[in-house]
GROMACS .gro file of C-alpha atoms in nm:
model
   34
    1MET     CA    1   0.000   0.000   0.000
    2GLN     CA    2   0.285   0.236   0.076
    3ALA     CA    3   0.419   0.205  -0.278
    4SER     CA    4   0.081   0.286  -0.434
    5GLU     CA    5   0.034   0.577  -0.195
    6SER     CA    6   0.373   0.721  -0.295
    7ILE     CA    7   0.276   0.689  -0.662
    8LEU     CA    8  -0.051   0.870  -0.597
    9GLU     CA    9   0.140   1.145  -0.419
   10LEU     CA   10   0.375   1.185  -0.716
   11LEU     CA   11   0.080   1.200  -0.956
   12TRP     CA   12  -0.093   1.453  -0.733
   13GLN     CA   13   0.220   1.671  -0.728
   14LEU     CA   14   0.237   1.655  -1.107
   15ILE     CA   15  -0.128   1.757  -1.131
   16ARG     CA   16  -0.072   2.046  -0.890
   17ASN     CA   17   0.238   2.158  -1.081
   18HIS     CA   18   0.062   2.146  -1.417
   19GLU     CA   19  -0.279   2.258  -1.295
   20GLN     CA   20  -0.287   2.552  -1.538
   21ASP     CA   21  -0.191   2.332  -1.833
   22ILE     CA   22  -0.460   2.081  -1.737
   23ASN     CA   23  -0.718   2.361  -1.715
   24LEU     CA   24  -0.619   2.477  -2.062
   25ASP     CA   25  -0.656   2.122  -2.194
   26ILE     CA   26  -1.001   2.099  -2.036
   27MET     CA   27  -1.101   2.428  -2.198
   28VAL     CA   28  -0.977   2.305  -2.537
   29LEU     CA   29  -1.168   1.977  -2.498
   30HIS     CA   30  -1.479   2.168  -2.394
   31ASP     CA   31  -1.454   2.399  -2.695
   32PHE     CA   32  -1.402   2.098  -2.921
   33SER     CA   33  -1.702   1.912  -2.780
   34THR     CA   34  -1.939   2.206  -2.825
   0.00000   0.00000   0.00000
């Protein structure tokens, strides 16, 4: 469990670090879907 938790923490840090990029991707996907 500790290994999986560490992986989740790393993924979470990546998401936090690239939050703006992810938001831009979501906006692009939203514009594409409409």
